[in-house]
Amino acid sequence: MSPIAFNGTAVEQNEEGFLVDPSVWNEELAVVLAKAEEGLDQLTDDHWSVIRFIRNHFNESGNAPMVRSMCKGTGVPLKRIYELFPSGPAKGACKLAGLPKPDGCV
Amino acid sequence: MPELDELESRLDALVEGDFQRGLEVFRSKLKEAEASYLNSCVHCGLCASSCHYHRADATLENVPAHKLDVIAAVFKRNFTAMGRVAPGLVGARTFDREMAKAWVDAVFGRCSLCGRCSINCTIGIAMPRIFRAARAALGAMGLTPSDLQATVDNSLQHGNNMAITQEDWVETVQWIEEELQMEVDDPEAKLPLDKKGAKILFTVNPREPKFFPLSLQASAKVFWAAKEDWTLSSDPGWDLTNYGLFNCKDDEAGAITQNLVDAMERLGCKTLVIGECGHGYGAARWEGPEWLQKSYPFEIKSILELMDDYLREGRIHVDPSKNTVPVTLHDPCNLVRHGGICEAQRRVLRKSVTTFTEMTPNRAENFCCGGGGGQLSMARYKNRRIQSGGVKAGQIKDTGAKIVVAPCHNCIDQLMELNKEYKLNVQIKTVAEMVADAIVTTA
Amino acid sequence: MRLLVLASAIWTILAMAFLHHKTKGFGKRTLFSKPAGSPRKGALYAFTRGMAPWAKESVMLNLPSYVAGMAFHAGVFSAFGLMCLALLGFELPFFLLVIAQVFTLLGAIGGLSLFVKRIVKAELRGLSCPDDFVSNLLSTAFALLAFLWTLVPSMESLWLAEGALLLIYAPIGKIRHCLFFFTTRYHLGAFFGRRGTFPPEGNSHA
Ligand code: SF4
Ligand code: SF4
């Protein structure tokens, strides 16, 4: 996949659009990813609280949180999370939060 | 790509001993059936269009016989008289770096081990058996794509393929139990954990607790309605997946299967029930006993068979008018063609929805969604995965259905991507989710 | 010439027996999973309904090749029948001879058309090795010469010599599929039969 242009630098994504180097992530990049990967023009407060929650969890523990903790930690109901991120919590939300692709059937 | 370079550099670093080891492992996987397969291809080329890779991109590399041929060429060179005497005549090739590359590309990069070519082959070559032997050989040479291997390693180290901690798993089960109790308005609705002596041990795909717990809730609702005596396990026996089926390292695959066997023993259950997952069913039901070299001392079933039983025996009742959106059904290769579970899900669906349209072709003739064979985990081949999935996308579109039911979490993930990529505008659900929505309680 | 053909036939049989023996030498797989269906019924299906053109999408999509291939095989087998009779000095009744002529001629045409297809179609050419061409030519020529022999009996030596060559080559190249077709198809049927996929219950094309 060709790198995504961001602030005059090229940010590398893997074949599936996940960041090759999660540490380059910041919130402006999330906006760019949201448009490019999920077709989201606007990120609402709900989007942001999920994305920030996932990112904080990742910074602390190095992996993606369970969807249960996403709901609990943000107060966003489960069904709403699926609506917010068309590709779901893994290929949608975690991708926008700059996490590497989770292993498993995703 | 770091990962791309990584496999490339592993290929470049191969030494003579690696090829020898690869050949030995390859040879060790062959029995008379496979030896017969490797002597059989007549290069008629009729298998080409049976493969979804070739349907989507008609190149020589995507012809099943060509994938078979790169393997057979090495087999001939090393294990047949003519291949040694006149390699040029019969198309025999030495196993060198170039051939190893061709093997990787053929069996990891262009095959989902779906077996659709097997039944369409003029002769009847069960090709995935050969491709699996080749994957095993490449594994012994250190050439398993690293993200596929990482998924297996997760299972080996953490007892499930997403590295979910026991605490997270148990908390999610409790959470879903609360959700279920609210849904059915019954404080006695339970997701029992570690219930010794329960009749059924139910297993799920880690994707459910991690990201998509509604399917677990749906299965639990069906058990609740059927008043089933069931349990989940808190130890690694809860995860039905086994990517050892795809990296084809039988010892690793066997170790993962052992988790299920241990849980059955620990909890003393009678029937091991595999949730909706094609490869998980194939691995646990069919390959597990072969990896472990012993028969199970318990019964093993798919939840699809169980739901079929419930409906037939009148243990649950459904009202199809609760599901009026047109539905079609996807046939996961490892569940249907390779698994033999074909009609149960159809009987269940016909009772649970008003409009059910088959894809064409279907059942054992179905097309792979493109995500099988471990493709979902191998990022490097993503573009081919999406492209080859175009065949399935076309089939779905032709049905006009708005809900695609897929009794496999692996397929579901691929179908979700196809949904987005090919703008299908469908919902993707499990069979249990459809049944759960249609359940009527007569109380 | 008779002796040559006889010797070639003995070679073919011995070589095929050896190939079969070698394959068997890989050993049977002991299976531990509980069967869901019957390997025997699966094999039976694989050799009968499972081979019917309408049961196989690959056939329905390639009908001309299928017809050519069928004619080719029928032609070569008729030619073999003719050769056996000729060697035994047995004269065919007229109407059977006409049938044999039709079969061998159509067989030669089928073989030739498949040969041309293999050259013309890039993908098939890419799939081919020299053996594919040799095997086809030897078989096509055999059917063609059989046909010509029925018209020009003096061609017998040429035809029989070609037949001997075909017999000698058979186990060397892909014509060995006259043995492996049966073992492979048996294993396929047994595999899917055991898993309960063969014979299928429903109609997968509807
Ligand atoms: S097993 Fe499936 S993916 Fe692999 S070559 Fe055959 S048809 Fe194609
Ligand atoms: S259909 Fe079978 S025999 Fe023909 S080319 Fe394909 S694999 Fe070979």
Coordinates of N, CA and C in Angstrom, one line a residue, chain B residues 158-238:
Chain B
H158 N -1.1 -18.2 25.0 CA -2.2 -17.6 25.8 C -3.5 -18.4 25.8
G159 N -3.5 -19.5 25.1 CA -4.7 -20.4 25.1 C -5.8 -19.9 24.2
N160 N -5.6 -18.8 23.5 CA -6.6 -18.4 22.5 C -5.9 -17.5 21.5
N161 N -6.5 -17.4 20.3 CA -5.7 -16.8 19.3 C -5.6 -15.3 19.3
M162 N -6.3 -14.6 20.2 CA -6.2 -13.2 20.3 C -5.5 -12.7 21.6
A163 N -5.0 -13.7 22.3 CA -4.2 -13.4 23.5 C -5.1 -12.6 24.6
I164 N -6.4 -13.1 24.7 CA -7.3 -12.5 25.7 C -6.9 -13.2 27.0
T165 N -6.9 -12.3 28.1 CA -6.6 -12.9 29.4 C -7.8 -13.6 30.0
Q166 N -7.6 -14.4 30.9 CA -8.7 -15.2 31.5 C -9.7 -14.2 32.2
E167 N -9.1 -13.1 32.8 CA -9.9 -12.1 33.5 C -10.9 -11.5 32.5
D168 N -10.3 -11.0 31.4 CA -11.1 -10.4 30.3 C -12.2 -11.3 29.8
W169 N -11.8 -12.5 29.6 CA -12.8 -13.5 29.1 C -14.0 -13.6 30.1
V170 N -13.6 -13.9 31.3 CA -14.6 -14.1 32.3 C -15.5 -12.9 32.5
E171 N -14.9 -11.7 32.5 CA -15.7 -10.5 32.7 C -16.7 -10.3 31.5
T172 N -16.2 -10.6 30.3 CA -17.1 -10.5 29.2 C -18.2 -11.4 29.2
V173 N -18.0 -12.7 29.7 CA -19.0 -13.7 29.8 C -20.1 -13.1 30.8
Q174 N -19.6 -12.6 31.9 CA -20.5 -12.1 32.9 C -21.3 -10.9 32.4
W175 N -20.6 -10.1 31.6 CA -21.3 -8.9 31.0 C -22.4 -9.4 30.0
I176 N -22.1 -10.3 29.2 CA -23.1 -10.8 28.2 C -24.2 -11.5 29.0
E177 N -23.9 -12.1 30.1 CA -25.0 -12.8 30.9 C -26.0 -11.7 31.3
E178 N -25.4 -10.6 31.8 CA -26.3 -9.5 32.2 C -27.2 -9.0 31.0
E179 N -26.5 -8.8 29.9 CA -27.2 -8.3 28.7 C -28.3 -9.3 28.3
L180 N -28.0 -10.6 28.4 CA -29.0 -11.6 28.0 C -30.2 -11.5 29.0
Q181 N -29.9 -11.4 30.3 CA -30.9 -11.4 31.3 C -31.9 -10.2 31.0
M182 N -31.3 -9.1 30.6 CA -32.1 -7.9 30.3 C -32.9 -8.2 29.0
E183 N -32.3 -8.8 28.0 CA -33.0 -9.1 26.8 C -34.2 -10.0 26.9
V184 N -34.0 -11.1 27.7 CA -35.1 -12.0 27.8 C -35.9 -11.8 29.0
D185 N -35.5 -10.9 29.8 CA -36.2 -10.5 31.0 C -36.4 -11.8 32.0
D186 N -35.3 -12.4 32.2 CA -35.3 -13.6 33.0 C -33.9 -13.6 33.8
P187 N -34.0 -13.3 35.1 CA -32.8 -13.3 35.9 C -32.1 -14.7 36.0
E188 N -32.8 -15.7 35.6 CA -32.2 -17.1 35.6 C -31.5 -17.4 34.3
A189 N -31.6 -16.5 33.3 CA -30.8 -16.8 32.0 C -29.3 -16.7 32.4
K190 N -28.6 -17.7 32.0 CA -27.2 -17.8 32.5 C -26.2 -18.1 31.3
L191 N -25.0 -17.7 31.5 CA -23.9 -18.2 30.7 C -23.0 -18.9 31.7
P192 N -23.3 -20.2 31.9 CA -22.6 -20.9 33.0 C -21.1 -21.1 32.6
L193 N -20.3 -20.8 33.6 CA -18.8 -21.0 33.5 C -18.3 -22.2 34.3
D194 N -17.6 -23.1 33.7 CA -17.0 -24.2 34.5 C -18.0 -25.0 35.2
K195 N -19.1 -25.2 34.6 CA -20.1 -26.0 35.3 C -19.8 -27.5 35.1
K196 N -19.3 -28.1 36.2 CA -18.9 -29.5 36.1 C -20.0 -30.4 35.7
G197 N -19.8 -31.4 34.8 CA -20.8 -32.4 34.5 C -22.0 -31.9 33.6
A198 N -21.8 -30.6 33.1 CA -22.8 -30.1 32.2 C -22.8 -31.0 31.0
K199 N -24.0 -31.1 30.3 CA -24.1 -32.0 29.2 C -23.2 -31.5 28.0
I200 N -23.2 -30.2 27.9 CA -22.5 -29.6 26.7 C -21.4 -28.6 27.1
L201 N -20.3 -28.7 26.5 CA -19.2 -27.7 26.6 C -19.3 -26.9 25.3
F202 N -19.6 -25.6 25.4 CA -19.7 -24.8 24.2 C -18.5 -24.0 24.0
T203 N -18.0 -23.9 22.8 CA -16.8 -23.2 22.5 C -17.0 -22.0 21.5
V204 N -16.3 -21.0 21.6 CA -16.5 -19.8 20.7 C -15.2 -19.4 20.0
N205 N -15.4 -18.5 19.1 CA -14.2 -17.8 18.5 C -13.9 -16.6 19.3
P206 N -12.6 -16.4 19.6 CA -12.2 -15.2 20.4 C -12.6 -13.9 19.9
R207 N -12.9 -13.8 18.6 CA -13.4 -12.6 18.0 C -14.7 -12.2 18.7
E208 N -15.4 -13.2 19.2 CA -16.7 -12.9 19.8 C -16.5 -12.1 21.1
P209 N -15.9 -12.6 22.1 CA -15.7 -11.8 23.3 C -14.9 -10.6 23.1
K210 N -13.9 -10.6 22.2 CA -13.1 -9.4 22.0 C -13.8 -8.3 21.3
F211 N -14.5 -8.5 20.2 CA -15.1 -7.4 19.4 C -16.6 -7.6 19.1
F212 N -17.0 -8.9 19.0 CA -18.4 -9.1 18.5 C -19.2 -10.0 19.4
P213 N -19.5 -9.5 20.6 CA -20.1 -10.5 21.6 C -21.6 -10.7 21.3
L214 N -22.2 -10.0 20.4 CA -23.7 -10.3 20.1 C -23.9 -11.7 19.7
S215 N -23.0 -12.3 19.0 CA -23.2 -13.7 18.5 C -23.1 -14.6 19.7
L216 N -22.3 -14.4 20.6 CA -22.2 -15.2 21.8 C -23.6 -15.1 22.6
Q217 N -24.0 -13.9 22.7 CA -25.3 -13.6 23.3 C -26.4 -14.4 22.6
A218 N -26.4 -14.4 21.3 CA -27.4 -15.1 20.5 C -27.4 -16.6 20.8
S219 N -26.2 -17.2 20.8 CA -26.1 -18.6 21.0 C -26.6 -18.9 22.4
A220 N -26.2 -18.1 23.4 CA -26.7 -18.3 24.8 C -28.2 -18.2 24.9
K221 N -28.8 -17.3 24.1 CA -30.2 -17.2 24.1 C -30.9 -18.5 23.6
V222 N -30.3 -19.1 22.5 CA -30.8 -20.3 22.0 C -30.7 -21.4 23.1
F223 N -29.6 -21.5 23.8 CA -29.4 -22.5 24.8 C -30.5 -22.3 26.0
W224 N -30.7 -21.0 26.3 CA -31.6 -20.6 27.3 C -33.0 -21.1 26.9
A225 N -33.4 -20.8 25.7 CA -34.7 -21.2 25.2 C -34.9 -22.7 25.2
A226 N -33.8 -23.4 24.9 CA -33.9 -24.9 24.8 C -33.7 -25.5 26.2
K227 N -33.5 -24.7 27.2 CA -33.3 -25.2 28.5 C -32.1 -26.2 28.5
E228 N -31.1 -25.9 27.8 CA -30.0 -26.8 27.6 C -29.1 -26.7 28.9
D229 N -28.5 -27.9 29.2 CA -27.5 -28.0 30.3 C -26.1 -27.8 29.7
W230 N -25.6 -26.6 29.7 CA -24.4 -26.3 29.0 C -23.4 -25.5 29.9
T231 N -22.2 -25.3 29.4 CA -21.2 -24.5 30.1 C -20.2 -24.0 29.1
L232 N -19.5 -22.9 29.6 CA -18.3 -22.4 28.9 C -17.2 -22.8 29.8
S233 N -16.0 -22.8 29.3 CA -14.8 -23.1 30.1 C -14.0 -21.8 30.4
S234 N -13.5 -21.7 31.6 CA -12.7 -20.5 31.8 C -11.2 -20.7 31.4
D235 N -10.9 -22.0 31.3 CA -9.5 -22.2 30.8 C -9.4 -22.2 29.3
P236 N -8.2 -22.4 28.7 CA -8.1 -22.3 27.2 C -9.1 -23.2 26.4
G237 N -9.8 -24.1 27.1 CA -10.8 -24.9 26.3 C -12.0 -24.1 25.8
W238 N -12.0 -22.8 26.0 CA -13.2 -22.0 25.5 C -13.0 -21.6 24.0

